Each structure stands twice: as structure tokens, then as C-alpha cells.
Short mmCIF file of C-alpha atoms and ligand atoms in Angstrom, two decimals:
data_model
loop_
_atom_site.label_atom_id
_atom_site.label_comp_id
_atom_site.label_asym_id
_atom_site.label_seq_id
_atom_site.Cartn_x
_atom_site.Cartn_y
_atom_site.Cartn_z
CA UNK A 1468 50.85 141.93 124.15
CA UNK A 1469 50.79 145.19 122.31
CA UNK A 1470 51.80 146.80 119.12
CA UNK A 1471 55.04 147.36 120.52
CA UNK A 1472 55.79 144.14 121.75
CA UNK A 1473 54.72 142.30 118.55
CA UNK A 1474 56.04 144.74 116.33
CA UNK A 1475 58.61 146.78 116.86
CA UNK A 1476 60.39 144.31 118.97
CA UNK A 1477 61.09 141.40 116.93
CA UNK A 1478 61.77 144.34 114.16
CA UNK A 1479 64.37 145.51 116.80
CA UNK A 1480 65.97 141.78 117.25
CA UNK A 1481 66.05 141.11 113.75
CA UNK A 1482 68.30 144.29 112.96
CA UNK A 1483 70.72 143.75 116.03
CA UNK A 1484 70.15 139.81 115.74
CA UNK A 1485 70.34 139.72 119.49
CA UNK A 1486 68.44 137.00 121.51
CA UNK A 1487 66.02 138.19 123.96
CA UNK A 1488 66.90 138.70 126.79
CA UNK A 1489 65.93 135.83 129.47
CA UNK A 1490 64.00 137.19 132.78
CA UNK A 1491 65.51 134.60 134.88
CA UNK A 1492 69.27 136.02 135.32
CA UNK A 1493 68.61 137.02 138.91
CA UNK A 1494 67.99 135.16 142.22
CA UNK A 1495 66.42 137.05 145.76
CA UNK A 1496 68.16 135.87 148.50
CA UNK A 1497 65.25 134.46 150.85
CA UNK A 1498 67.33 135.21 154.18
CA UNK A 1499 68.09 139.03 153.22
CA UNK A 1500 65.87 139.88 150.08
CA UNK A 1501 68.95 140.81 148.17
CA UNK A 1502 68.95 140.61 144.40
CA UNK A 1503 71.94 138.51 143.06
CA UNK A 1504 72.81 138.14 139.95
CA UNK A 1505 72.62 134.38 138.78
CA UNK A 1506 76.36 134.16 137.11
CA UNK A 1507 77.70 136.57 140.31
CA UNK A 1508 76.03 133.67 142.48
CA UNK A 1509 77.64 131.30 140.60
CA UNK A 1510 80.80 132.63 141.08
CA UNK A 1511 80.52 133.10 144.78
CA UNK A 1512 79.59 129.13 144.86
CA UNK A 1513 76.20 130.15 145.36
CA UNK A 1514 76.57 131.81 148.57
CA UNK A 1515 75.11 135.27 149.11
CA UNK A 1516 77.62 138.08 148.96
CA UNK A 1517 75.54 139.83 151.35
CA UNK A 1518 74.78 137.54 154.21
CA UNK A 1519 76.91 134.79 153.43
CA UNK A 1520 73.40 132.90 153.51
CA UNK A 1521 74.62 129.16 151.86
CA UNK A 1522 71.99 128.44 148.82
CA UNK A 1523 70.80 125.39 148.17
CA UNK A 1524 72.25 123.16 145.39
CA UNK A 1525 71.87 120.09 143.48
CA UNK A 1526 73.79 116.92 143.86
CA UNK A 1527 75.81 117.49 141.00
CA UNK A 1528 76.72 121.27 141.96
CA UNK A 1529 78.23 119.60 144.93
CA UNK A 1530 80.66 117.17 143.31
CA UNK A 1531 81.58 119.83 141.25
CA UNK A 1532 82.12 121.59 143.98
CA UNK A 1533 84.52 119.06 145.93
CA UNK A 1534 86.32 116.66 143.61
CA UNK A 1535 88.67 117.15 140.71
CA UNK A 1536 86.67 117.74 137.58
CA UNK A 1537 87.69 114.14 136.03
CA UNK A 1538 85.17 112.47 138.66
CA UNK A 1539 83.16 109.50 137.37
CA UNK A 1540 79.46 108.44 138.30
CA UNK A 1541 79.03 105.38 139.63
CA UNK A 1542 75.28 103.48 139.10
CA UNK A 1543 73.33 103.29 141.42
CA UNK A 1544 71.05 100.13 142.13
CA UNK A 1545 68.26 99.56 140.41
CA UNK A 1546 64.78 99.25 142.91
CA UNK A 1547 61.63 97.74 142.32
CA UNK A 1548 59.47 101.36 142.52
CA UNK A 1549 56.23 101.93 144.48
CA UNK A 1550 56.51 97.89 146.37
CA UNK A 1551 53.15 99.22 148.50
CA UNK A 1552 51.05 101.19 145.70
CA UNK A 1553 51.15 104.30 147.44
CA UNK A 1554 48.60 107.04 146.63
CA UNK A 1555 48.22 110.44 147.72
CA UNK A 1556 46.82 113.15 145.58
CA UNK A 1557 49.17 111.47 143.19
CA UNK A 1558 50.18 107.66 142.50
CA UNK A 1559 53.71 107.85 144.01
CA UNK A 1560 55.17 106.02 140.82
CA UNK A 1561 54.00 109.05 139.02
CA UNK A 1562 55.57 111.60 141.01
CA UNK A 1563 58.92 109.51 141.03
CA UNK A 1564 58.78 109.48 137.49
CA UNK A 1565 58.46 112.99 137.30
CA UNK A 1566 61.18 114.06 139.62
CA UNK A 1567 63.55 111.75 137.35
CA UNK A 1568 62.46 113.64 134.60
CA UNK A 1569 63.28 117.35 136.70
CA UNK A 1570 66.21 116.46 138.21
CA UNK A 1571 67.70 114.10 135.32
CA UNK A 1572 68.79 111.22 137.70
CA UNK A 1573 67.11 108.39 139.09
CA UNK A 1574 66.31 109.09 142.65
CA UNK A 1575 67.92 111.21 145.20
CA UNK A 1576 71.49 110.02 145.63
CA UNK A 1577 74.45 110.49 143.28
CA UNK A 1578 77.42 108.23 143.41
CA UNK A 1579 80.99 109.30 142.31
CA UNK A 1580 84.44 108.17 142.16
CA UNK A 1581 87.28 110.63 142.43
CA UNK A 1582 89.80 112.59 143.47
CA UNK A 1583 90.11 115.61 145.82
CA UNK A 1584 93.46 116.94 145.02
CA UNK A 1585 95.89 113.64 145.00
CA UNK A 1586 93.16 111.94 147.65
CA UNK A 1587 90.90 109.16 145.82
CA UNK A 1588 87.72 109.09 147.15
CA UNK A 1589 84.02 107.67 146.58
CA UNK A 1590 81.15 110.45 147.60
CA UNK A 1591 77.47 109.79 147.82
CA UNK A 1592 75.60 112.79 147.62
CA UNK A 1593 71.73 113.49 148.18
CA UNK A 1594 70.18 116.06 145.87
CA UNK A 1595 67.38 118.22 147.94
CA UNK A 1596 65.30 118.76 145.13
CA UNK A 1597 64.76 115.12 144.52
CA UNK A 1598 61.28 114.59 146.31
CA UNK A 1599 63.35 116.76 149.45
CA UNK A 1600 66.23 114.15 149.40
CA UNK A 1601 64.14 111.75 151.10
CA UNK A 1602 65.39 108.32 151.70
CA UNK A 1603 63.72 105.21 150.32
CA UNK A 1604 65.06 101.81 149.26
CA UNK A 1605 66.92 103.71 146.61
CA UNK A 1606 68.99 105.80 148.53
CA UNK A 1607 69.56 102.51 150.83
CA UNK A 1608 70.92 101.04 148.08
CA UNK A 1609 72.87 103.43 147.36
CA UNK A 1610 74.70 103.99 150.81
CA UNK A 1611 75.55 100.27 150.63
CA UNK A 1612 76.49 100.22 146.92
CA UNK A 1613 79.14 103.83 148.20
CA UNK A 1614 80.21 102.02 151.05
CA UNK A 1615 81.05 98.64 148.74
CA UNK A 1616 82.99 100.68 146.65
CA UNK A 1617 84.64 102.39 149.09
CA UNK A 1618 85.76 98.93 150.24
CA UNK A 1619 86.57 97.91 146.93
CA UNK A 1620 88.85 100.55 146.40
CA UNK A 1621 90.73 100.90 150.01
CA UNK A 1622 89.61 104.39 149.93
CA UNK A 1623 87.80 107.01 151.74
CA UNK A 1624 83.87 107.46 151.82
CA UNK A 1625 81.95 111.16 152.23
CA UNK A 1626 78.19 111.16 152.67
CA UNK A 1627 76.68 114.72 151.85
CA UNK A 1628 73.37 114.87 153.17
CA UNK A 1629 70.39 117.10 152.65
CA UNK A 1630 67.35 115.27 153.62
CA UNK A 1631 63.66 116.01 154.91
CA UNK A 1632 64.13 112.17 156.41
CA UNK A 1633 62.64 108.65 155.33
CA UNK A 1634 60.36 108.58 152.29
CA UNK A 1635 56.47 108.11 153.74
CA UNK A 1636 55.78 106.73 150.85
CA UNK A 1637 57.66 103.79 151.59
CA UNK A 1638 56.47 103.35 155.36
CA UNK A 1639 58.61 100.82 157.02
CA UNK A 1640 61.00 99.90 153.46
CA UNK A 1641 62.23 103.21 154.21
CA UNK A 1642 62.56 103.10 157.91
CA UNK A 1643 64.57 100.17 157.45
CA UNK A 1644 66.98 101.46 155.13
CA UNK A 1645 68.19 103.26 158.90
CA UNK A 1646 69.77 99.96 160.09
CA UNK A 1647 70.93 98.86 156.85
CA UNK A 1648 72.63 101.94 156.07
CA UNK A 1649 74.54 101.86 159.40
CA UNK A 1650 75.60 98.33 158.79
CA UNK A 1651 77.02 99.86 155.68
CA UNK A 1652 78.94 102.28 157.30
CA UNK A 1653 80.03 100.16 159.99
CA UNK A 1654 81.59 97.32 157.69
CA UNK A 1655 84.39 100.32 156.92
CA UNK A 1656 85.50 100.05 160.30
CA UNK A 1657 87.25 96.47 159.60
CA UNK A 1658 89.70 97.88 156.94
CA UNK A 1659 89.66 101.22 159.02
CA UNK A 1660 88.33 103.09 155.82
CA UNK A 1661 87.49 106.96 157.12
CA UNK A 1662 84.05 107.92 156.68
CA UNK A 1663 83.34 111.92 156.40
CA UNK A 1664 79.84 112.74 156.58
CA UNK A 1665 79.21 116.71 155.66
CA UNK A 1666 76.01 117.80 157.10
CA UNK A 1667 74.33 120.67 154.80
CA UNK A 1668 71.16 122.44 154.87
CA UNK A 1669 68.71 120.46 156.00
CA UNK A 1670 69.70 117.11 157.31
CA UNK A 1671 66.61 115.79 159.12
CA UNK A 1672 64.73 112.88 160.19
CA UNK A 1673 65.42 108.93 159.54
CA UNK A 1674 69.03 110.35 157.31
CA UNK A 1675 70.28 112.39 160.74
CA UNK A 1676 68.93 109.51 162.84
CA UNK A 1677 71.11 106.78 161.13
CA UNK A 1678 74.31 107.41 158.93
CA UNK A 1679 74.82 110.92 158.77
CA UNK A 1680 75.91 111.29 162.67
CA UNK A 1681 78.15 108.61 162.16
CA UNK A 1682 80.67 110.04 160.13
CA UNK A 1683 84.59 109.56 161.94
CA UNK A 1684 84.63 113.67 161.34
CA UNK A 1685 81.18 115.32 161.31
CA UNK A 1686 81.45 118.30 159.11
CA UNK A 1687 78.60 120.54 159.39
CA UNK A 1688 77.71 123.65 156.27
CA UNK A 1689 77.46 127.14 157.49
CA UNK A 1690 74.06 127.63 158.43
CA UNK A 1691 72.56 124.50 157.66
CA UNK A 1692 69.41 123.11 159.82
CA UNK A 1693 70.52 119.88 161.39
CA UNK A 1694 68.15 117.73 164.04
CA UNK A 1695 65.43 115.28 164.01
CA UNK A 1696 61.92 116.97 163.94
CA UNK A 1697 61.18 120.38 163.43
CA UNK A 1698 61.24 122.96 165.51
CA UNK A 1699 57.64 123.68 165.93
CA UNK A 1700 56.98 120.13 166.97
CA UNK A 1701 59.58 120.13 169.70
CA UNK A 1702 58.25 123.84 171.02
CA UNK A 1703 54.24 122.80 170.96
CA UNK A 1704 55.50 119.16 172.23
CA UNK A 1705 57.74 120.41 175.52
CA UNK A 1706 56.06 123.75 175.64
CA UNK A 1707 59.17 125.92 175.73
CA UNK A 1708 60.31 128.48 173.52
CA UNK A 1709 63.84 127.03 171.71
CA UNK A 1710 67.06 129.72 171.71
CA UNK A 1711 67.29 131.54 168.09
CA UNK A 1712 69.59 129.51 166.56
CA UNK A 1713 68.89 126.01 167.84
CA UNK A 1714 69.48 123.41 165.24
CA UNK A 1715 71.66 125.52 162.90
CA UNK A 1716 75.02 123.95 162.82
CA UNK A 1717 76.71 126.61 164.55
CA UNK A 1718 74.73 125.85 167.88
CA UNK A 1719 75.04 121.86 167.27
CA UNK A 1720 78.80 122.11 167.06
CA UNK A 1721 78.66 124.35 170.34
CA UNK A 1722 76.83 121.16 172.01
CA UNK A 1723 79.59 118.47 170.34
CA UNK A 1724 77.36 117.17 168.01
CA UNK A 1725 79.36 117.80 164.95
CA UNK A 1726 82.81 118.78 164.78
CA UNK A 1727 83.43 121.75 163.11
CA UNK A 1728 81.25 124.07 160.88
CA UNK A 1729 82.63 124.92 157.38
CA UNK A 1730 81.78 127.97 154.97
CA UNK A 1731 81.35 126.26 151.61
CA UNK A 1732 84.44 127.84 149.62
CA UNK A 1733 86.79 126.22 152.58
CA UNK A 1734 84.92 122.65 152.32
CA UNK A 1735 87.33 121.44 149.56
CA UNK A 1736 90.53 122.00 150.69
CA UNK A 1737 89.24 121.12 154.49
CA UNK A 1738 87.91 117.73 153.49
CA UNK A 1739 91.65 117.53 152.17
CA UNK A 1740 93.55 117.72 155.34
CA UNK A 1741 90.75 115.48 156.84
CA UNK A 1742 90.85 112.60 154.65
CA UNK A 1743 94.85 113.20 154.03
CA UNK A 1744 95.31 112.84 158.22
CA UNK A 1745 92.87 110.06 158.67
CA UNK A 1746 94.57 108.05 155.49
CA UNK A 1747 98.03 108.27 156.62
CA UNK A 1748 97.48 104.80 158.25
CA UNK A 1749 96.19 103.23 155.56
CA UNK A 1750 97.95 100.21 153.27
ZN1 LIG B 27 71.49 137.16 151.65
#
């Protein structure tokens, strides 16, 4: 702080009556280094104008993103929190409570009911930046409750994942929301209800182990990390250098693991042909 900036400044604002400007209008690219202008990002569905390199963004940026603006949240279940006391540097009840204050929701998963064009829908979607859109008994719940719904209301289900796995904290609660969640997902396949699952950057662990492979149309983002453990692991584990671009979605759809990789301003109107073709046989 100086003369100027506790002076003259605030002198300045006062005459013009202009706010100050915020520092935080711009956002660096981490695959190219390229400034980007937050509102420009924005506009370009946050994908970099430069490299086309697909940003991360939150659960709600997604349904945004996808459904016709008058979606509608649904609940999702409440949980008894922290069952096994966990501690790490932090009491895991703690750090829960703090992500639901960051992220303004109650774990990682949002629920919503709507449309995509004329095409009604129920989406579950994880948000990344809840504790890395790990899955506990929450998000378990929350599978179940979308794929309920989904029953309830003879309609369509998408998953959007972006997951670092199953919650550690939890230990084996979370490893066993695997099973249930397919049983979820499977009980669609009486009233032949499609289920879409959209792969986006990264899905990893227990949530690309269980649900998220099962979709009836895998749809994987442009340049999103997709497999089960890292990288690293698998090199130091078999000893072999992996190709470039192993476990980006472009290389998983070359091996048929997903079925076709989407850049983010096509997703919409894609996911429309997809659920409108695997609807048509639907009462
Ligand atoms: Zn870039």
C-alpha cells in the first residue's frame, strides 16, 4: 500500500463512481498457457479457443449446459455422514461440511428433471469439485434415487460422471455403492428405459468400474481421462511405457470402449438424436 493506492485511488473511484476493477476476469489455460478471458470462456462453454482443451465445470454448469433452462432439482437422499469416524489430517465430517459450504450442495451428485428439446429426461450429474466427485453412500443414493425416477416417469436416464473413484473415507460403504448402483441401472432394463452415460474429464476408479461403462450409448467428452488407475501405477506396475494418449477418450473409443467422443458444444443436440432413437419404442 502506498500513497497512491490509498489516496489518489479511492479519490479517482469516487469522481468516476466506478467499482474496482476485480483481478480475477481471466483464466490460463493449463494445457496451452493461454490467457482467456473469463466471460470469452464462458461463451465458448468453457472450452479453450486455442486448443479446444475442455475445462472443467461444476455440476450445475452442466445441466445448464444440456437441458432446457426450466429443469427442476430433484433431492437427493439424505445419509447418515461419517458412519466409521474417519480422520485424516481432518475429521472427514468436517471436510464434508466444508465442501457443502464451497460448492452449495450437499455432496457430489446433482439430480434434475427435464427436458432436452421436446425429450423428458432425469440426469444425475457429479460435480468434480465436490471432494473430486468421489462416490460415497451419498452418491449411491443418489444413482438409485435417478434411476427410481427415471422409472417413475417412463423416461430416459443420463449419468455424467467426473470422478477420482470411491470415497476412502468410507472404505467398504463406498465400495459397495459399485453393486448397488449397477442394480440401479439394471432395473431400467425391465421397462427398456435408455440409459446414456457421458464420460467427462476424469472418470476413474470404483464410478468407471461400476455404472458409468454401462450406459446403452457410452458418450465420451473430448479429451477427457477415462480408466481405472492412473497411469503411473499401470507403467511402474507392468513396467512398460503407455502410448501418449492412452486413457483419453479418443484412444478408448479407438479400442470400443465407448462409443463415440463428443466436443462439448455438439453434446446437446447429440444426446438428442440418442435419446430421440432409443425412445421411439417406448409406451
Ligand atoms: Zn488451451
Amino acid at each position: 500500500m502506498n500513497w497512491i493506492t490509498n489516496f489518489v485511488r479511492p479519490k479517482l473511484q469516487a469522481i468516476v463512481g466506478k467499482k474496482e476493477v476485480p483481478d480475477n476476469l481471466w483464466e490460463t489455460c493449463n494445457v496451452c498457457g493461454q490467457m482467456l478471458l473469463k466471460r470469452e470462456l464462458e461463451k465458448n462453454l468453457f472450452v479453450c479457443k486455442s486448443c479446444d482443451n475442455h475445462f472443467r465445470i461444476s455440476a450445475k454448469q452442466r445441466l445448464d449446459l444440456i437441458l432446457n433452462p426450466d429443469y427442476s432439482l430433484i433431492d437427493t437422499p439424505e445419509i447418515k455422514i461419517d458412519p466409521l469416524k474417519f480422520k485424516d489430517k481432518k475429521k472427514y465430517s468436517e471436510r464434508i461440511k466444508a465442501y457443502q459450504k464451497k460448492c452449495n450442495q450437499h455432496d457430489t451428485i446433482l439430480l434434475a428433471s427435464g427436458f432436452i428439446n421436446q425429450n423428458n429426461v432425469i440426469v444425475a450429474v457429479f460435480d468434480f469439485n465436490f471432494m473430486g466427485g468421489s462416490m460415497g453412500m451419498a452418491a449411491g443414493e443418489a444413482i438409485v434415487k435417478a434411476a427410481d425416477c427415471a422409472l417413475e416417469k417412463n423416461c430416459p436416464l443420463i449419468i455424467i460422471s467426473a470422478s477420482g473413484g470411491a470415497r476412502m473415507q468410507e472404505g467398504i460403504l463406498a465400495l459397495m455403492q459399485m453393486p448397488r448402483t449397477i442394480i440401479a441401472i439394471k432395473s431400467l432394463e425391465k421397462k427398456r428405459l435408455p440409459y446414456v452415460s457421458i464420460l467427462t474429464d476424469p472418470t476413474t476408479g470404483g464410478v468407471s468400474a461400476s455404472f458409468a461403462m454401462l450406459g446403452d450409448i457410452i458418450i465420451a467428452e473430448k479429451g477427457a481421462i477415462i480408466g481405472f488407475a492412473g497411469s503411473r501405477v499401470i507403467e511402474e506396475t507392468i513396467k512398460e511405457k503407455l502410448p501418449q494418449n492412452f486413457q483419453k477418450s479418443d484412444y478408448l473409443k479407438e479400442k470400443g470402449m465407448v462409443d463415440i467422443v463428443v466436443h462439448r458444444k455438439n453434446l446437446k443436440i447429440s444426446l438428442e438424436k440418442i435419446i430421440r432413437h432409443l425412445s421411439s419404442n417406448l409406451e
